[in-house]
């Protein structure tokens, strides 16, 4: 989380961090799952059922940590949304701005309740999968590292573009009520047309970065298959390593949407600073 988001959740800061701590426990359990499945496969092929107990314990840890986190963080973020909504409605802004920002409060809280955990999960899955893959075969780990550098570069370019689009779109949203009440049909049509164009441009940018990401990721997956499918490698080891590379690919597949949501949240947080200062 950024410094501005910690300011946004000031009174709930420690509880938010605790919710993310519970997420890390859940993700560590998930990270161990492919290795446990691979170990269980190899032991079963050797007529040893002990791996089933390890696998059951790992699944139980995932379920327990996930349920506890969701039970806890829903209450934390619902409290934060109520406080922020009260601050927005008490601010000396125009009615149209208040209505827009009330909707933005819900969106930004949902981002930090759902999208930030997804982002943390993606980071842990990506970094953990890269490290474990390198333990199995350093060549696969090196290939994943090269892919990571390329993907980060593309994501940073996309982030700059989508931040500009989100700022322009939020400016339009805050004018919705004023345009509806004070403008004629022509101005309303122009306002809605511009907002539509911004949404389309944002979607097009997201589709473009998805396509570029998958070109890199598919090359990594094909290369991994070529490296690990060699004589003498056990089926469990092949399953585990391929699972980690697929988890690495899936972690990056989440990033374009997460980058867009976090960009939107940063812009909304800047707009809410005056409300929070007045409320504080």
Short mmCIF file of C-alpha atoms in Angstrom, two decimals, residues 29-269:
data_model
loop_
_atom_site.label_atom_id
_atom_site.label_comp_id
_atom_site.label_asym_id
_atom_site.label_seq_id
_atom_site.Cartn_x
_atom_site.Cartn_y
_atom_site.Cartn_z
CA UNK A 29 -0.05 -22.18 2.13
CA UNK A 30 -1.21 -21.94 -1.50
CA UNK A 31 2.38 -21.68 -2.72
CA UNK A 32 3.23 -25.01 -1.12
CA UNK A 33 0.27 -26.80 -2.68
CA UNK A 34 1.77 -27.79 -6.09
CA UNK A 35 4.86 -29.22 -4.37
CA UNK A 36 2.65 -31.20 -1.97
CA UNK A 37 0.58 -32.55 -4.87
CA UNK A 38 3.74 -33.53 -6.77
CA UNK A 39 5.15 -35.25 -3.67
CA UNK A 40 1.87 -37.07 -3.12
CA UNK A 41 1.83 -38.31 -6.74
CA UNK A 42 5.35 -39.68 -6.50
CA UNK A 43 4.64 -41.39 -3.16
CA UNK A 44 1.40 -42.93 -4.43
CA UNK A 45 3.21 -44.30 -7.48
CA UNK A 46 5.61 -45.91 -4.99
CA UNK A 47 2.64 -47.37 -3.02
CA UNK A 48 3.19 -44.90 -0.16
CA UNK A 49 0.05 -43.12 1.06
CA UNK A 50 1.73 -40.82 3.59
CA UNK A 51 1.68 -37.92 1.12
CA UNK A 52 -2.10 -37.84 1.35
CA UNK A 53 -1.87 -36.70 4.98
CA UNK A 54 0.52 -33.88 4.05
CA UNK A 55 -1.78 -32.82 1.24
CA UNK A 56 -4.83 -32.85 3.52
CA UNK A 57 -2.99 -30.72 6.08
CA UNK A 58 -2.00 -28.18 3.41
CA UNK A 59 -5.54 -27.89 2.08
CA UNK A 60 -6.90 -27.49 5.64
CA UNK A 61 -4.44 -24.63 6.29
CA UNK A 62 -5.53 -22.88 3.08
CA UNK A 63 -9.23 -23.18 3.91
CA UNK A 64 -8.83 -22.06 7.52
CA UNK A 65 -6.61 -19.06 6.80
CA UNK A 66 -8.82 -17.98 3.87
CA UNK A 67 -12.05 -18.16 5.89
CA UNK A 68 -10.52 -16.27 8.82
CA UNK A 69 -9.20 -13.51 6.57
CA UNK A 70 -12.51 -12.99 4.77
CA UNK A 71 -14.43 -13.00 8.06
CA UNK A 72 -12.13 -10.30 9.40
CA UNK A 73 -11.41 -7.99 6.46
CA UNK A 74 -15.07 -7.53 5.45
CA UNK A 75 -15.73 -5.88 8.82
CA UNK A 76 -12.59 -3.73 8.67
CA UNK A 77 -13.30 -2.30 5.21
CA UNK A 78 -17.04 -1.85 5.83
CA UNK A 79 -16.15 0.34 8.84
CA UNK A 80 -13.69 2.35 6.74
CA UNK A 81 -16.28 2.90 3.98
CA UNK A 82 -18.82 4.20 6.49
CA UNK A 83 -16.34 6.70 7.94
CA UNK A 84 -15.20 7.95 4.52
CA UNK A 85 -18.78 8.28 3.26
CA UNK A 86 -19.67 10.43 6.26
CA UNK A 87 -16.64 12.65 5.61
CA UNK A 88 -17.61 13.10 1.95
CA UNK A 89 -21.22 13.99 2.73
CA UNK A 90 -20.11 16.52 5.38
CA UNK A 91 -17.67 18.31 3.06
CA UNK A 92 -18.61 21.76 1.63
CA UNK A 93 -18.67 20.59 -2.00
CA UNK A 94 -21.31 20.90 -4.69
CA UNK A 95 -24.02 18.21 -4.64
CA UNK A 96 -22.83 16.71 -7.90
CA UNK A 97 -19.29 16.35 -6.56
CA UNK A 98 -20.61 14.75 -3.35
CA UNK A 99 -22.66 12.19 -5.28
CA UNK A 100 -19.69 11.31 -7.49
CA UNK A 101 -17.29 11.04 -4.57
CA UNK A 102 -19.70 8.91 -2.56
CA UNK A 103 -19.60 6.42 -5.43
CA UNK A 104 -15.83 6.80 -5.64
CA UNK A 105 -15.48 5.99 -1.92
CA UNK A 106 -17.19 2.66 -2.48
CA UNK A 107 -14.98 1.93 -5.48
CA UNK A 108 -11.72 2.80 -3.72
CA UNK A 109 -12.58 0.77 -0.61
CA UNK A 110 -13.49 -2.19 -2.82
CA UNK A 111 -10.12 -1.79 -4.52
CA UNK A 112 -8.19 -2.06 -1.27
CA UNK A 113 -10.45 -4.82 0.05
CA UNK A 114 -10.29 -6.97 -3.09
CA UNK A 115 -7.82 -5.71 -5.68
CA UNK A 116 -4.89 -5.04 -3.34
CA UNK A 117 -5.14 -8.55 -1.85
CA UNK A 118 -5.25 -9.90 -5.40
CA UNK A 119 -2.14 -7.87 -6.18
CA UNK A 120 -0.30 -9.13 -3.09
CA UNK A 121 -1.36 -12.67 -3.96
CA UNK A 122 -0.08 -12.18 -7.51
CA UNK A 123 3.27 -10.87 -6.24
CA UNK A 124 3.69 -13.80 -3.85
CA UNK A 125 2.63 -16.31 -6.49
CA UNK A 126 4.96 -14.76 -9.06
CA UNK A 127 8.02 -14.40 -6.84
CA UNK A 128 7.47 -17.71 -5.06
CA UNK A 129 6.90 -19.60 -8.30
CA UNK A 130 10.02 -18.06 -9.81
CA UNK A 131 12.17 -19.10 -6.83
CA UNK A 132 10.78 -22.64 -6.65
CA UNK A 133 11.14 -23.08 -10.41
CA UNK A 134 14.79 -22.05 -10.12
CA UNK A 135 15.29 -24.74 -7.46
CA UNK A 136 13.94 -27.36 -9.84
CA UNK A 137 15.87 -26.07 -12.86
CA UNK A 138 17.94 -22.87 -12.87
CA UNK A 139 17.34 -22.41 -16.60
CA UNK A 140 13.59 -22.20 -16.08
CA UNK A 141 14.08 -19.77 -13.20
CA UNK A 142 16.36 -17.59 -15.34
CA UNK A 143 13.79 -17.59 -18.16
CA UNK A 144 11.09 -16.51 -15.70
CA UNK A 145 13.37 -13.72 -14.42
CA UNK A 146 13.92 -12.40 -17.96
CA UNK A 147 10.16 -12.54 -18.58
CA UNK A 148 9.58 -10.61 -15.33
CA UNK A 149 11.83 -7.75 -16.41
CA UNK A 150 10.01 -7.47 -19.77
CA UNK A 151 6.56 -7.65 -18.13
CA UNK A 152 7.40 -4.99 -15.53
CA UNK A 153 8.56 -2.64 -18.28
CA UNK A 154 5.31 -3.07 -20.22
CA UNK A 155 3.22 -2.66 -17.06
CA UNK A 156 4.92 0.65 -16.16
CA UNK A 157 4.14 2.11 -19.59
CA UNK A 158 0.54 0.94 -19.30
CA UNK A 159 0.25 2.41 -15.78
CA UNK A 160 1.26 5.88 -16.97
CA UNK A 161 -1.31 5.82 -19.78
CA UNK A 162 -4.20 4.44 -17.71
CA UNK A 163 -3.54 6.96 -14.91
CA UNK A 164 -4.06 9.84 -17.33
CA UNK A 165 -7.26 8.25 -18.63
CA UNK A 166 -8.63 7.58 -15.12
CA UNK A 167 -7.96 11.16 -14.04
CA UNK A 168 -9.85 12.51 -17.06
CA UNK A 169 -12.69 10.04 -16.51
CA UNK A 170 -13.06 10.97 -12.82
CA UNK A 171 -13.15 14.66 -13.80
CA UNK A 172 -16.07 13.86 -16.10
CA UNK A 173 -17.85 11.79 -13.46
CA UNK A 174 -17.78 14.66 -10.96
CA UNK A 175 -19.55 16.85 -13.54
CA UNK A 176 -22.42 14.40 -14.21
CA UNK A 177 -25.04 16.02 -11.99
CA UNK A 178 -24.14 19.60 -12.99
CA UNK A 179 -24.33 18.75 -16.70
CA UNK A 180 -27.66 17.00 -16.19
CA UNK A 181 -29.20 19.93 -14.28
CA UNK A 182 -27.75 22.92 -16.10
CA UNK A 183 -26.97 21.92 -19.70
CA UNK A 184 -29.07 21.29 -22.77
CA UNK A 185 -29.31 18.05 -24.77
CA UNK A 186 -26.31 18.95 -26.93
CA UNK A 187 -23.97 19.52 -23.97
CA UNK A 188 -25.20 16.36 -22.27
CA UNK A 189 -24.58 14.35 -25.43
CA UNK A 190 -21.06 15.79 -25.77
CA UNK A 191 -20.33 15.05 -22.09
CA UNK A 192 -21.47 11.43 -22.38
CA UNK A 193 -19.66 10.97 -25.70
CA UNK A 194 -16.39 12.14 -24.16
CA UNK A 195 -16.86 9.84 -21.17
CA UNK A 196 -17.55 6.91 -23.51
CA UNK A 197 -14.41 7.70 -25.51
CA UNK A 198 -12.32 7.66 -22.32
CA UNK A 199 -13.74 4.29 -21.26
CA UNK A 200 -13.07 2.82 -24.70
CA UNK A 201 -9.50 4.16 -24.71
CA UNK A 202 -8.90 2.64 -21.26
CA UNK A 203 -10.27 -0.73 -22.39
CA UNK A 204 -8.18 -0.68 -25.57
CA UNK A 205 -5.02 0.00 -23.57
CA UNK A 206 -5.82 -2.92 -21.26
CA UNK A 207 -6.42 -5.30 -24.17
CA UNK A 208 -3.12 -4.24 -25.74
CA UNK A 209 -1.05 -4.95 -22.63
CA UNK A 210 -2.86 -8.31 -22.14
CA UNK A 211 -1.83 -9.40 -25.63
CA UNK A 212 1.78 -8.36 -25.13
CA UNK A 213 1.90 -10.11 -21.74
CA UNK A 214 0.65 -13.37 -23.17
CA UNK A 215 3.18 -13.37 -26.00
CA UNK A 216 5.93 -13.29 -23.37
CA UNK A 217 4.20 -15.80 -21.07
CA UNK A 218 3.44 -18.33 -23.82
CA UNK A 219 7.08 -18.25 -24.88
CA UNK A 220 8.05 -18.98 -21.26
CA UNK A 221 5.57 -21.87 -20.94
CA UNK A 222 6.68 -23.50 -24.21
CA UNK A 223 10.33 -23.10 -23.24
CA UNK A 224 9.68 -24.65 -19.83
CA UNK A 225 8.01 -27.69 -21.37
CA UNK A 226 10.97 -28.17 -23.69
CA UNK A 227 13.42 -28.02 -20.76
CA UNK A 228 11.64 -30.21 -18.18
CA UNK A 229 10.28 -32.99 -20.42
CA UNK A 230 13.45 -35.08 -20.27
CA UNK A 231 14.04 -38.79 -19.52
CA UNK A 232 14.45 -39.66 -15.87
CA UNK A 233 12.27 -36.86 -14.49
CA UNK A 234 9.43 -38.14 -12.28
CA UNK A 235 5.79 -37.29 -13.15
CA UNK A 236 5.36 -35.51 -9.83
CA UNK A 237 8.35 -33.25 -10.48
CA UNK A 238 7.06 -32.41 -13.99
CA UNK A 239 3.61 -31.62 -12.57
CA UNK A 240 5.01 -29.43 -9.79
CA UNK A 241 7.35 -27.42 -12.01
CA UNK A 242 4.78 -26.87 -14.73
CA UNK A 243 2.24 -25.86 -12.07
CA UNK A 244 4.64 -23.22 -10.72
CA UNK A 245 5.26 -21.76 -14.17
CA UNK A 246 1.52 -21.68 -14.87
CA UNK A 247 1.00 -19.98 -11.49
CA UNK A 248 3.68 -17.46 -12.48
CA UNK A 249 1.85 -16.80 -15.76
CA UNK A 250 -1.50 -16.47 -14.01
CA UNK A 251 -0.04 -13.98 -11.52
CA UNK A 252 1.00 -11.71 -14.38
CA UNK A 253 -2.32 -12.22 -16.15
CA UNK A 254 -3.98 -10.36 -13.26
CA UNK A 255 -1.78 -7.28 -13.45
CA UNK A 256 -3.40 -5.14 -16.19
CA UNK A 257 -6.76 -5.02 -14.37
CA UNK A 258 -5.06 -4.51 -11.00
CA UNK A 259 -2.90 -1.71 -12.38
CA UNK A 260 -5.99 0.06 -13.70
CA UNK A 261 -7.88 -0.29 -10.41
CA UNK A 262 -4.96 0.91 -8.32
CA UNK A 263 -4.49 3.88 -10.64
CA UNK A 264 -8.15 4.76 -10.16
CA UNK A 265 -7.79 4.38 -6.39
CA UNK A 266 -4.78 6.71 -6.27
CA UNK A 267 -6.63 9.41 -8.16
CA UNK A 268 -9.72 9.09 -5.95
CA UNK A 269 -7.56 9.17 -2.81
#
